[in-house]
CSV table of C-alpha atoms and ligand atoms in Angstrom, one decimal:
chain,number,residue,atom,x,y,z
A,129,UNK,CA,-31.8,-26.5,-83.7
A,130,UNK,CA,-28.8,-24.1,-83.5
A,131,UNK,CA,-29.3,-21.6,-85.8
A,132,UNK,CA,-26.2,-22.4,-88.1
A,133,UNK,CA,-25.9,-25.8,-89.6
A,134,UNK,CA,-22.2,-25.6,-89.4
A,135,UNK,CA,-21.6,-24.8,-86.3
A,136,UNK,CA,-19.9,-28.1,-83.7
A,137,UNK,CA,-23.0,-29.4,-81.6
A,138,UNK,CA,-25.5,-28.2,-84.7
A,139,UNK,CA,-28.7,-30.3,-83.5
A,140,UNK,CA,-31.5,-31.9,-86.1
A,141,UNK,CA,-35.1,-30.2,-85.8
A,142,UNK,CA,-37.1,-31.9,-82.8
A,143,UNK,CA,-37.9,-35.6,-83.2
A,144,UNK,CA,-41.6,-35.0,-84.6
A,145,UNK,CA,-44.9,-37.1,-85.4
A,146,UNK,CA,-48.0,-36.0,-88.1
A,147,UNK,CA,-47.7,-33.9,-90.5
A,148,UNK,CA,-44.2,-33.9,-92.3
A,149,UNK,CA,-41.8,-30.8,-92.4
A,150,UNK,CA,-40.8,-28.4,-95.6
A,151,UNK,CA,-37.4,-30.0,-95.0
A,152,UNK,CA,-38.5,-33.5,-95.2
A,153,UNK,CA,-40.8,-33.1,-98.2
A,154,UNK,CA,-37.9,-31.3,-99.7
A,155,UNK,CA,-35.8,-34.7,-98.7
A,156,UNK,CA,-38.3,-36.7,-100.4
A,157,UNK,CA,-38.0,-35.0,-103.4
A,158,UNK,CA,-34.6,-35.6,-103.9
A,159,UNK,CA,-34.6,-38.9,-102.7
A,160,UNK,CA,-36.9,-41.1,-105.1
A,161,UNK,CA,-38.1,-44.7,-103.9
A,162,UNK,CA,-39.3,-47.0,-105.9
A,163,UNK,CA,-42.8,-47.8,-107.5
A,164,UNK,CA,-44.4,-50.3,-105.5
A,165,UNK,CA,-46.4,-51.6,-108.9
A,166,UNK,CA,-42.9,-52.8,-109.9
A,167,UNK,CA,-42.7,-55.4,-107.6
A,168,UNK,CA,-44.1,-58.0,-109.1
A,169,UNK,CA,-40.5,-58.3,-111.0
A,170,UNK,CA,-37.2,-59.8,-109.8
A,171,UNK,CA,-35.1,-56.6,-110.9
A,172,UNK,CA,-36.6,-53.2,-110.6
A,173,UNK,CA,-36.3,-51.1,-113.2
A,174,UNK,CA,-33.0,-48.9,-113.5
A,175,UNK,CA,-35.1,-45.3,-113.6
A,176,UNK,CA,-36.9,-46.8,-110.5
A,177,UNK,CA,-34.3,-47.7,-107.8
A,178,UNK,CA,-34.6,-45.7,-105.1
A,179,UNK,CA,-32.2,-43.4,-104.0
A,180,UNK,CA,-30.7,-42.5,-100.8
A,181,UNK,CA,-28.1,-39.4,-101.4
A,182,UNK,CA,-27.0,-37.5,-98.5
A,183,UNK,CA,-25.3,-34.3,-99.8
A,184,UNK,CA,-24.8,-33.6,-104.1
A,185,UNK,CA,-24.3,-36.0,-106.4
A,186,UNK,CA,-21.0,-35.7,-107.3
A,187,UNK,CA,-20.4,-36.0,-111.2
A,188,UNK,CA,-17.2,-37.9,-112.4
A,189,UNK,CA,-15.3,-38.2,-115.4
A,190,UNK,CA,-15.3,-42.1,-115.8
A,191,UNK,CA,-11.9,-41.5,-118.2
A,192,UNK,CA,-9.8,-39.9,-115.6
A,193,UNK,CA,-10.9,-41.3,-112.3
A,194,UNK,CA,-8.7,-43.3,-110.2
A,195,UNK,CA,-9.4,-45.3,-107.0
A,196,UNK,CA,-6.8,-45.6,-104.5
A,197,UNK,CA,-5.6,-47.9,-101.9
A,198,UNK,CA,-3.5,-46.5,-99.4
A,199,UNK,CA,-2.5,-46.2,-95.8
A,200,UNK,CA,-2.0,-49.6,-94.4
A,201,UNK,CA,-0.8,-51.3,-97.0
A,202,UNK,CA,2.8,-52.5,-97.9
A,203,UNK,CA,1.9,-52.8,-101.5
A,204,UNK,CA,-0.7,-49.8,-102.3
A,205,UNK,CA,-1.2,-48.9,-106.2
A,206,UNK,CA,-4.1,-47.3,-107.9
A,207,UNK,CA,-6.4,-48.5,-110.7
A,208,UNK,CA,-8.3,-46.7,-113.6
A,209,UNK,CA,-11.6,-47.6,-114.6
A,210,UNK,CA,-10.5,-49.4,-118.0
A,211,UNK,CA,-8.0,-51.4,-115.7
A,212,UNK,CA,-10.9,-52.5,-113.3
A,213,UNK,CA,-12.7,-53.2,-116.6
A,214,UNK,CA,-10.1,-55.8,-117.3
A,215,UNK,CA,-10.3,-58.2,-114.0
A,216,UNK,CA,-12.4,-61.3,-113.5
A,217,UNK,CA,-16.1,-60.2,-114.0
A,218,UNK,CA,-18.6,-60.6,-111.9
A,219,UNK,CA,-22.9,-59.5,-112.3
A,220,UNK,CA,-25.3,-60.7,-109.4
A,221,UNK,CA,-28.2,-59.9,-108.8
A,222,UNK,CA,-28.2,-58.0,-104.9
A,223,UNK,CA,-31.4,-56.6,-103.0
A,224,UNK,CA,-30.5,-53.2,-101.3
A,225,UNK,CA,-32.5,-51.5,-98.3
A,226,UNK,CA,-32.2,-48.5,-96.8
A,227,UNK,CA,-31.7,-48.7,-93.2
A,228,UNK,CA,-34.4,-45.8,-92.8
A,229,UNK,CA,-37.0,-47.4,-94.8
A,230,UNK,CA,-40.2,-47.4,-92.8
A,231,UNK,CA,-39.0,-44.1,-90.8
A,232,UNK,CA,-42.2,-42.5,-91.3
A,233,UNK,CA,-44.1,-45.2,-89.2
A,234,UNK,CA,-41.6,-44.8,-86.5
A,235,UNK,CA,-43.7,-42.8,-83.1
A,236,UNK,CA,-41.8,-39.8,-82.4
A,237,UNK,CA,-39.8,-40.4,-86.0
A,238,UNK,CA,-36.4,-38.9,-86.2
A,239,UNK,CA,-36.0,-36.0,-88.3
A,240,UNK,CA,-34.2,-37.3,-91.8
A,241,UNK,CA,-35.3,-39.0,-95.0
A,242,UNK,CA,-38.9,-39.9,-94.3
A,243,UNK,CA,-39.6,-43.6,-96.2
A,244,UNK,CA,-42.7,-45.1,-96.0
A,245,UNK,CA,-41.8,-48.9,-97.7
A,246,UNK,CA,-40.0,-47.9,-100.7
A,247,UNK,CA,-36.2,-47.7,-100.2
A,248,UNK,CA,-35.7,-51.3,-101.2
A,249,UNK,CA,-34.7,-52.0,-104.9
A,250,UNK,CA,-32.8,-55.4,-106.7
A,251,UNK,CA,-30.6,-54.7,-109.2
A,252,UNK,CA,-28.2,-57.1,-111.4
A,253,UNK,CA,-24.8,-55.3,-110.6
A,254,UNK,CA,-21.9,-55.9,-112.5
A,255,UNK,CA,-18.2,-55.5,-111.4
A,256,UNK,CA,-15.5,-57.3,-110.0
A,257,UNK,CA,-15.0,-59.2,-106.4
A,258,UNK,CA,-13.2,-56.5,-103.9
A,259,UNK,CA,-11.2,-59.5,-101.6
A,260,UNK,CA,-8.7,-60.5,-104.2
A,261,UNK,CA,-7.9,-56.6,-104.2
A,262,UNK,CA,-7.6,-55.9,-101.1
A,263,UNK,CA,-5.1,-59.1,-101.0
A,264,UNK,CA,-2.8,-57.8,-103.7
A,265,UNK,CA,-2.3,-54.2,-101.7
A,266,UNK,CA,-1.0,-56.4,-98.6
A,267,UNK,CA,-2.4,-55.2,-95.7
A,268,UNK,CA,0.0,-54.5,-92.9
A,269,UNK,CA,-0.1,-56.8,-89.9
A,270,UNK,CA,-2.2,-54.8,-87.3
A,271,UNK,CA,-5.0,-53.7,-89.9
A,272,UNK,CA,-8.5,-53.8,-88.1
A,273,UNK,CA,-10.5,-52.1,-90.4
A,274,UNK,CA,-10.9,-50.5,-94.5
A,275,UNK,CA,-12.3,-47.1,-94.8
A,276,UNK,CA,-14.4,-46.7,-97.8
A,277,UNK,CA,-14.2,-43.2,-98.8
A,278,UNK,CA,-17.0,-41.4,-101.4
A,279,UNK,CA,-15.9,-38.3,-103.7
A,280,UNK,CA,-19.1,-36.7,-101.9
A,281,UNK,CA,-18.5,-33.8,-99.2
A,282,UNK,CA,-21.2,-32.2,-96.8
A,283,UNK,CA,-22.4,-31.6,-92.9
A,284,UNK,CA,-24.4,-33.6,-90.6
A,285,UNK,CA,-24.8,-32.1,-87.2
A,286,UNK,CA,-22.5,-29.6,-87.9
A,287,UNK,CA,-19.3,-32.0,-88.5
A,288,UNK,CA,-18.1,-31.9,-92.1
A,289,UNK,CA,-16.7,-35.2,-93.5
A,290,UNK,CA,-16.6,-37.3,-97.1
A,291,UNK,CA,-19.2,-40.1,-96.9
A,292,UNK,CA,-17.3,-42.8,-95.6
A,293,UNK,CA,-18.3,-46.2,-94.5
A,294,UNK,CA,-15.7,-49.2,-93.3
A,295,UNK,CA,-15.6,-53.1,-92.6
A,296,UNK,CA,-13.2,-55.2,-90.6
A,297,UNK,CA,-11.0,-58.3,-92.0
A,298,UNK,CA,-13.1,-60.5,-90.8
A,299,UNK,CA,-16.1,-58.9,-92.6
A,300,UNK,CA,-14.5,-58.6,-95.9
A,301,UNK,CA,-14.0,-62.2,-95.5
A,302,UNK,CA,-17.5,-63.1,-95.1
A,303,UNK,CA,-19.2,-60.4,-97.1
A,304,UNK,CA,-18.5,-60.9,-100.7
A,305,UNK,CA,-18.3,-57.3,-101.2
A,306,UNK,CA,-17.9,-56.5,-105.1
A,307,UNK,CA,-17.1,-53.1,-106.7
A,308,UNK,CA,-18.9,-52.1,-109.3
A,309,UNK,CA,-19.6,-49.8,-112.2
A,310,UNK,CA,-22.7,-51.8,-114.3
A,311,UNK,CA,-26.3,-51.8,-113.1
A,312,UNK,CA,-28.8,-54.0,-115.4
A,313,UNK,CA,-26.2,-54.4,-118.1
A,314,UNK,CA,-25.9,-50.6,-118.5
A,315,UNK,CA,-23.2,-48.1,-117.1
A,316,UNK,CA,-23.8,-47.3,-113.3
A,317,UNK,CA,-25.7,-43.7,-113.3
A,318,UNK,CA,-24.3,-41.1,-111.8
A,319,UNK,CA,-26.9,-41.0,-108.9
A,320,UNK,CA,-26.3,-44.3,-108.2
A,321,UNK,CA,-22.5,-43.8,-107.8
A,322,UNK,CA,-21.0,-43.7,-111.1
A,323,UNK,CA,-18.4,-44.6,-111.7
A,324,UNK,CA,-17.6,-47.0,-108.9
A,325,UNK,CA,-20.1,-48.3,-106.0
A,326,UNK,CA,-18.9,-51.0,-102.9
A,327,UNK,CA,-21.8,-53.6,-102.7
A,328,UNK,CA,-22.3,-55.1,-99.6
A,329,UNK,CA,-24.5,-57.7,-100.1
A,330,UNK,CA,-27.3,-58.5,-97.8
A,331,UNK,CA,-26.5,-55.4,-95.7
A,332,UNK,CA,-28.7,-52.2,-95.4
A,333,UNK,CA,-27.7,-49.6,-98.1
A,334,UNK,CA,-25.5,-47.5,-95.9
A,335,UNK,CA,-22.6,-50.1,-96.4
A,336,UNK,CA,-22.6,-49.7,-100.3
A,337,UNK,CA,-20.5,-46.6,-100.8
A,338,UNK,CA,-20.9,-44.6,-103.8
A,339,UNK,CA,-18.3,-42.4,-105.8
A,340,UNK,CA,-15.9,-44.8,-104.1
A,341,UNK,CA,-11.9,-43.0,-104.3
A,342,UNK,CA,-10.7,-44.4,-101.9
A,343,UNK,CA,-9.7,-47.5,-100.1
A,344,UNK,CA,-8.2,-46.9,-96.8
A,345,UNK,CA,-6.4,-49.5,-94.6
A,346,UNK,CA,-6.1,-48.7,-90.9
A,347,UNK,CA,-4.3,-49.8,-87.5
A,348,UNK,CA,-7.3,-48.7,-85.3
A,349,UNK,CA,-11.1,-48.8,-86.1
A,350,UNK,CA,-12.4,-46.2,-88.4
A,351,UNK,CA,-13.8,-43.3,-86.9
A,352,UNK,CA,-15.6,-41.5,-89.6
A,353,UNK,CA,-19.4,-39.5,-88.9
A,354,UNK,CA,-21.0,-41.9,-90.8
A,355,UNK,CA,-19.6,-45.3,-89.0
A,356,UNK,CA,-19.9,-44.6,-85.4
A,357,UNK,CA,-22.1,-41.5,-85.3
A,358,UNK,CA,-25.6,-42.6,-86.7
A,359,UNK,CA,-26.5,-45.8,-88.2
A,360,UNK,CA,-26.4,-47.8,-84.6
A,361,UNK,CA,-30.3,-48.9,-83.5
A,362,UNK,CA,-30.6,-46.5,-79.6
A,363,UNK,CA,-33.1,-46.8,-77.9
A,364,UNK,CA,-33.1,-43.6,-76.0
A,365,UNK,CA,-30.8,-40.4,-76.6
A,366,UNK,CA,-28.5,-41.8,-73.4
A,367,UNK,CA,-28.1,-45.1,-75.6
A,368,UNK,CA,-24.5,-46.0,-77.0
A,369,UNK,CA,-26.4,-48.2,-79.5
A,370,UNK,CA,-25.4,-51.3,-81.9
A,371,UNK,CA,-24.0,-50.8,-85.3
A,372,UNK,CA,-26.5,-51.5,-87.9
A,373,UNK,CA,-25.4,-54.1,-90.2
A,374,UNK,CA,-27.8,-56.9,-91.6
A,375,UNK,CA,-31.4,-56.5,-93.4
A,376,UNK,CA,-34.2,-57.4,-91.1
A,377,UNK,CA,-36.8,-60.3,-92.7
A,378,UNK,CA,-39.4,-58.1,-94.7
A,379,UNK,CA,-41.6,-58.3,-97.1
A,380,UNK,CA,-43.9,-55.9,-99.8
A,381,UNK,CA,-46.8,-56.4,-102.1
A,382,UNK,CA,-47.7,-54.8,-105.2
A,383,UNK,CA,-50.8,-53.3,-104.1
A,384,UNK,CA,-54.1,-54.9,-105.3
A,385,UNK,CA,-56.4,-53.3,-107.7
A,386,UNK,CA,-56.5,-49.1,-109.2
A,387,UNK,CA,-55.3,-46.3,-107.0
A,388,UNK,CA,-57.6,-43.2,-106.6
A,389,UNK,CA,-54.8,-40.1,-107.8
A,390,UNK,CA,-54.5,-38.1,-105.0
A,391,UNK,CA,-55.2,-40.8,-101.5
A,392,UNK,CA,-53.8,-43.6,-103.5
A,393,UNK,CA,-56.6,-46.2,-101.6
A,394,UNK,CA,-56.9,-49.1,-103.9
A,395,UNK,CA,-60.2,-50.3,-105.9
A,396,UNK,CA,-61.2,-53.0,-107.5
A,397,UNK,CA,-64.6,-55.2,-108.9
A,398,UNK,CA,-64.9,-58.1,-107.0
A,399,UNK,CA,-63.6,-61.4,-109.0
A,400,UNK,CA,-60.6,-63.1,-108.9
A,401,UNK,CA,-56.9,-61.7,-107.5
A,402,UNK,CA,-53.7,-62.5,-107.3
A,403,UNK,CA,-51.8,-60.8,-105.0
A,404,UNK,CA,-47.5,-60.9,-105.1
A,405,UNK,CA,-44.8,-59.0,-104.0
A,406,UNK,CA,-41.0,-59.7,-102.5
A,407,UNK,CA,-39.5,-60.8,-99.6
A,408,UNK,CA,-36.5,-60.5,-98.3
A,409,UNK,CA,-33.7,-61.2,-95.4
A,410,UNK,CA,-30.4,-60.0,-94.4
A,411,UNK,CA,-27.1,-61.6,-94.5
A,412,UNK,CA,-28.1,-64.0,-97.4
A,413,UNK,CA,-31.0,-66.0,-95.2
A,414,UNK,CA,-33.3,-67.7,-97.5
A,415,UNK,CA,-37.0,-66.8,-96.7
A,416,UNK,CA,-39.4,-69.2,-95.7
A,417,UNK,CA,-42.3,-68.1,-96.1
A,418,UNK,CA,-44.8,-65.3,-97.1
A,419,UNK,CA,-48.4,-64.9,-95.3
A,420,UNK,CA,-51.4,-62.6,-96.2
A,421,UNK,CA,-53.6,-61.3,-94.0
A,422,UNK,CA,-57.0,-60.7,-95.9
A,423,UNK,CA,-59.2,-59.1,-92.6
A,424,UNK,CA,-60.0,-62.7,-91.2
A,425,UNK,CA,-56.7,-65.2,-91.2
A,426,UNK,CA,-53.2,-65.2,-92.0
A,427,UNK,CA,-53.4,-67.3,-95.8
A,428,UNK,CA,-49.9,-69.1,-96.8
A,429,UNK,CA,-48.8,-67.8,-100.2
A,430,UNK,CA,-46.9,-69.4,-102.6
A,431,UNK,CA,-42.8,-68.7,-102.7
A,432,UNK,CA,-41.7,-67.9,-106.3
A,433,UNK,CA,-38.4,-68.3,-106.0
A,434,UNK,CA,-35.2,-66.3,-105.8
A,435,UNK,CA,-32.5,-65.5,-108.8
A,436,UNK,CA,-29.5,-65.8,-105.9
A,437,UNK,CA,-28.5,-66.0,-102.5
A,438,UNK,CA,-28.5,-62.2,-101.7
A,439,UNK,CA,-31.8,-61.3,-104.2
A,440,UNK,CA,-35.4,-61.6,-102.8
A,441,UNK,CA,-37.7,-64.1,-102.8
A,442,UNK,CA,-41.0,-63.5,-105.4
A,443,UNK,CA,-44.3,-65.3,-103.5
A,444,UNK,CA,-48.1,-64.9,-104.5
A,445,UNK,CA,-51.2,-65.5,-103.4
A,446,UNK,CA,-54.6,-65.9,-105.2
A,447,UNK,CA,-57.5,-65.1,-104.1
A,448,UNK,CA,-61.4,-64.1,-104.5
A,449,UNK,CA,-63.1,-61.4,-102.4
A,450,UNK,CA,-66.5,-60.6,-101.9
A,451,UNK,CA,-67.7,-56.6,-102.1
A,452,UNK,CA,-66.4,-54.9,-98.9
A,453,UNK,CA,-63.3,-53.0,-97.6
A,454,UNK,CA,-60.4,-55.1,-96.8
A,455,UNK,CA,-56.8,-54.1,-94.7
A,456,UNK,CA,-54.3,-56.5,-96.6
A,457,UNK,CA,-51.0,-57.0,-95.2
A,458,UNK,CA,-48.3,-59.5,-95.6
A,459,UNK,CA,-45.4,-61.2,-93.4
A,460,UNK,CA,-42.4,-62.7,-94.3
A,461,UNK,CA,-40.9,-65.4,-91.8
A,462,UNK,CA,-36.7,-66.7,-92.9
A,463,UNK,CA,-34.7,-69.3,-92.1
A,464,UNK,CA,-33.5,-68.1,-88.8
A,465,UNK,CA,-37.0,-68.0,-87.8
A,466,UNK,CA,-37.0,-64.4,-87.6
A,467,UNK,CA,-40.5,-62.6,-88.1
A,468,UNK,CA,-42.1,-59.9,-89.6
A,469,UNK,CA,-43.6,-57.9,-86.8
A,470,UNK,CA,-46.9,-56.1,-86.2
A,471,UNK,CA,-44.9,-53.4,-85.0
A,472,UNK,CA,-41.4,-53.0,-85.2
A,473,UNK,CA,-39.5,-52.4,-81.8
A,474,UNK,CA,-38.7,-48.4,-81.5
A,475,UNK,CA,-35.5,-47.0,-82.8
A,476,UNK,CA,-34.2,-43.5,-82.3
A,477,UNK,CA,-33.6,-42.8,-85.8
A,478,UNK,CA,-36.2,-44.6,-87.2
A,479,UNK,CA,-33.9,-47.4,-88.5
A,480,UNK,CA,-35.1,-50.9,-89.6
A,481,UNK,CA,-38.8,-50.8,-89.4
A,482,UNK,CA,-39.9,-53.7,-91.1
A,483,UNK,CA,-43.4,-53.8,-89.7
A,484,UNK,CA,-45.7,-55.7,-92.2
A,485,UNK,CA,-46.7,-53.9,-95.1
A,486,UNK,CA,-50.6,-52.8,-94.9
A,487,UNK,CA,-53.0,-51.9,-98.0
A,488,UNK,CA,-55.9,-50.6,-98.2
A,489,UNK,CA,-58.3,-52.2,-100.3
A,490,UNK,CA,-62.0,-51.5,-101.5
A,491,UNK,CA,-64.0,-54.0,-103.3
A,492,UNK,CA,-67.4,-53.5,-105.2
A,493,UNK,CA,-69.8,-55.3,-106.8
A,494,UNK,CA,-69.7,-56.0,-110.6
A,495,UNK,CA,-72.3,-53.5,-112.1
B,613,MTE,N1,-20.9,-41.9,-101.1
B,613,MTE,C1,-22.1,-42.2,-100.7
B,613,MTE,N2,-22.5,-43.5,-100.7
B,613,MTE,C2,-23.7,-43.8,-100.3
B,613,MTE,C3,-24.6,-42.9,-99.8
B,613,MTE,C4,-24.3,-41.5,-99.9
B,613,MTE,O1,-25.0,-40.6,-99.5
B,613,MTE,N3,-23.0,-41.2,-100.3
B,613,MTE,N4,-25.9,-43.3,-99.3
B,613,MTE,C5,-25.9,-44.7,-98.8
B,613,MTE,C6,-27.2,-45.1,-98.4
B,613,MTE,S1,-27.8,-44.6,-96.9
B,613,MTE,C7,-27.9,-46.0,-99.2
B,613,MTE,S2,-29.4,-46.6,-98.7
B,613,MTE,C8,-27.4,-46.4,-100.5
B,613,MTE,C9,-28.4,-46.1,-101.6
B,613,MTE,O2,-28.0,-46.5,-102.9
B,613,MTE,P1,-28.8,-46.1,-104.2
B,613,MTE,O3,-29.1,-44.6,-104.1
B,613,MTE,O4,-28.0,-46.5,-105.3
B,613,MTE,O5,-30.1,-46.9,-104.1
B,613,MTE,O6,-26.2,-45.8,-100.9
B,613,MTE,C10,-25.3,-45.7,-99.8
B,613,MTE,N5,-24.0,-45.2,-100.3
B,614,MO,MO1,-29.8,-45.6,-96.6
């Protein structure tokens, strides 16, 4: 690492396995995931949706914030909040991932936000559909791509820039994007991107820019830090890479039994279980189903249903153990056929690891 963040060429510390760094602990901190005990529920909780922030939460006045479309468009025009308010509604309930959950199981792991399986959260968002927007701005005839630009300013490797994230015609299309300024039936908090979000359903989170200002339209592809120079799975440093786009099939339980405080291995008296969780694809795929392994065999468990075609899938599985110390894990399978792996394949930066989720478990005897 160069000594000055801000210098051109700054480098991240060393890719690095073990024990975690002051700097990522300090990440962690600021970055919450969510409580694994809530997901035996459809929607998480509000307080309890993970966050993924890069730089400082930028805090907006709702009453004089504008967003605005501009560059390639023959017919650009800005809205207020109250006149988003006043378009065709629109609350469904979307699943959101970081693309670096699961970073911290990743051998070397990349040096950035380290998740273990939490970054995933389901929230009922409320807003309006961003196509018929886009639409009414006219985009000129040689637009290839919108540049979603966030109020919120740092570094990364020395290169400063406005969180920015865009999608192509053809992915606007397809994607269903909304904009949006309700979580749960409540205003969007400010940590979450108050007061106005992009969702990009059924993509990880990195698509679904926060503190949105800006809607850009452009004749070549955007080339902002945080579209072509990270999120794209590498498998060496030499590697151009693939963009990341879609969730990967995964799935989560709610871990069995009482945690001890401080390890936070599970207990329980033997006796009846039910074990549940969620499950979850990318690009809308339905999931097919869920197994649990319980030490011995892979046991089918039974699919709960889903509340819409971007939200996860609720599944559960009863069951009856005997005294003794059990590894639990569960795998998802969707309707593309894809997978849950053992062990995800290795990525750079530690991006879409959706190994199977393993828990701990020790059973005793009734007294
Ligand atoms: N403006 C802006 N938008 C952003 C981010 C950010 O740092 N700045 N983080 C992205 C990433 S990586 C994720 S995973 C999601 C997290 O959304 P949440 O914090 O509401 O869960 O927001 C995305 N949108
Ligand atoms: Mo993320």
């Amino acid at each position: 690492m160069t000594s000055n963040p801000f210098e051109p060429g700054a480098a991240r510390p060393q890719a690095m396995d073990g024990a975690f760094s002051f700097e990522e602990v300090a990440l962690a901190n600021r970055n919450s995931g969510a409580l694994l005990e809530t997901l035996g529920q459809d929607i998480t909780p509000t307080g309890t949706h993970y966050l993924l922030n890069h730089f400082d939460v930028p805090l907006i006045d709702e009453a004089v914030h504008v967003l605005s479309f501009g560059g390639a468009f023959d017919a650009p025009f800005s809205l207020t909040l109250a006149e988003l308010r006043a378009l065709p509604l629109i609350t469904r309930p979307v699943t959101l991932e970081c693309a670096g959950n699961g970073r911290a199981g990743v051998t070397p792991r990349c040096f950035s936000m380290p998740w273990m399986y939490e970054a995933v959260g389901t929230s009922q968002w409320t807003g309006t559909l961003l196509a018929p927007l886009l639409e009414r701005a006219k985009p000129q005839a040689g637009v290839q791509d919108f540049a979603f630009i966030g109020a919120d300013f740092g570094f990364d490797k020395g290169q400063p820039h406005f969180f920015g994230r865009s999608l192509t015609p053809d992915q606007i299309a397809e994607l269903e994007v909304m904009l949006v300024w309700g979580m749960n039936d409540a205003p969007l908090l400010p940590q979450h991107g108050a007061p106005l979000r992009i969702i990009v359903p059924g993509w990880y989170g990195m698509a679904s820019v926060k503190w949105l200002t800006r809607i850009e339209a452009l004749t070549q592809r955007y080339q902002g830090f945080q579209q072509v120079q990270t999120y794209r799975y590498r498998a060496n440093a030499e590697d151009p890479g693939r963009p990341v786009t879609t969730m990967r099939v995964k799935s989560l339980m709610k871990p069995p039994g009482v945690p001890d405080w401080v390890t936070r291995q599970r207990w329980m008296q033997e006796g009846a279980v039910t074990i549940e969780g969620r499950a979850w694809s990318g690009g809308g795929a339905a999931i097919q189903s869920v197994e649990v392994w319980t030490g011995e065999a892979w046991h089918q468990a039974e699919l709960t249903g889903r509340q819409d075609h971007y939200a996860w899938t609720g599944w559960r599985f009863d069951w009856h153990p005997k005294p003794g110390v059990y590894d639990l894990a569960c795998r998802a399978t969707d309707a593309n056929g894809q997978v849950q792996p053992l062990e995800a394949p290795f990525d750079l930066a530690g991006f879409a690891n959706n190994a199977v989720h393993r828990v701990r478990l020790y059973v005793v005897e009734k007294p």
